Amino acid sequence: MIILGGSSCQALASKVAEELGTNAARLEIRRFPDGEKYLRILDDVKGNEVVVIQSVHHTPDELLFEYLLIVDALKDLGANKVHSFIPYFAYARQDERFNTGEALSFKTVAKLMRSVGTDEIFTIDMHQHRVLKSSEVFGIPSHDLSAMPLLAEYAQATGELDHPLVIGPDADAERWAKLAADQLKTDYDVFEKKRLSSEIVDIRPRKSNAKERDVLIVDDIISTGGTIVQAAKILFGQGARKVVVACTHPILAGDALEKIHQTGAAMIVGTDTIPGPISFVSVAPLIAQTVKTM
Ligand code: R5P
């Protein structure tokens, strides 16, 4: 099995390869003077299965196009199969037409990925709440893995949490709250969230009470930080002793991190699906483990 990282996942691909006792394949990427991307796969892939790792974040269009070039080239060069890991999968949110005339971006991206010859897709905590069977959209086998057990394990190992209550900031986060709570062998609840704009959310608690509890808030994405800030305020308002925040994809737009720190949260941790200042947990073991089962 050959491991190949796109430009957004070079470090992650090297870690995965290391876990598997190999080296990541080499890729040359540069730009022509007119801005077009030049891409060359420097290792022989003929007759091999290849694992491609490429997150599509911050410049999703560019990274998606690069992904298409990589997979199309691999298949053209004789790769047997391409198993793709898209640790952060952009465009999953536009999975239905909310207003007349909108593009169904998730469907379009899935079609493109399939058309270049992707055989199988793995995502990680994909932001996909309405389409429950992503395989139907992708049209090829697809699997959503979760980094929540790794994040919960990390939070616990820091010693910050004593018999914590796990909170998902909205109903969609229930599956992640459950996974983290199972890992920590503790209880969980979710809040009710109404999004008023891309920056403003209205969050209300349900039945749990965080009084004198350590709390672990878990979510798939921290983007503007609005969701976590509101959730942390509610928890401190209920008398929580400590709040720790964990997310899979730390987009951290603008001053998100600073806003969350200002709530008094003791720790904020994310993964390297989007490498950044809080990417203390690597998803490399999760990917390597999955590759071992192929
Ligand atoms: C929403 O359904 C997601 O699970 C996250 O809660 C959301 O993307 C976070 O966005 P923000 O940080 O901008 O509140």
GROMACS .gro file of C-alpha atoms and ligand atoms in nm, residues 93 127 129 170 193 195 198 219-227, ligand 1:
model
   30
   93ARG     CA    1  -2.290   2.130   0.455
  127HIS     CA    2  -2.035   1.767   0.903
  129HIS     CA    3  -2.648   1.596   0.940
  170ASP     CA    4  -2.646   2.103   1.972
  193LYS     CA    5  -2.910   2.538   1.926
  195ARG     CA    6  -2.839   2.944   1.433
  198SER     CA    7  -2.319   3.251   1.046
  219ASP     CA    8  -1.808   1.935   1.858
  220ASP     CA    9  -1.703   1.849   1.505
  221ILE     CA   10  -1.602   2.202   1.403
  222ILE     CA   11  -1.499   2.524   1.571
  223SER     CA   12  -1.539   2.792   1.308
  224THR     CA   13  -1.619   3.140   1.446
  225GLY     CA   14  -1.625   2.997   1.798
  226GLY     CA   15  -1.977   3.137   1.858
  227THR     CA   16  -2.122   2.795   1.943
  295R5P     C1   17  -2.273   2.301   1.352
  295R5P     O1   18  -2.371   2.229   1.334
  295R5P     C2   19  -2.138   2.247   1.381
  295R5P     O2   20  -2.146   2.121   1.441
  295R5P     C3   21  -2.058   2.342   1.467
  295R5P     O3   22  -2.124   2.358   1.591
  295R5P     C4   23  -2.043   2.474   1.399
  295R5P     O4   24  -1.989   2.458   1.271
  295R5P     C5   25  -1.955   2.565   1.480
  295R5P     O5   26  -1.952   2.690   1.418
  295R5P     P1   27  -1.913   2.818   1.500
  295R5P     O6   28  -1.781   2.792   1.566
  295R5P     O7   29  -1.903   2.926   1.394
  295R5P     O8   30  -2.022   2.847   1.596
   0.00000   0.00000   0.00000
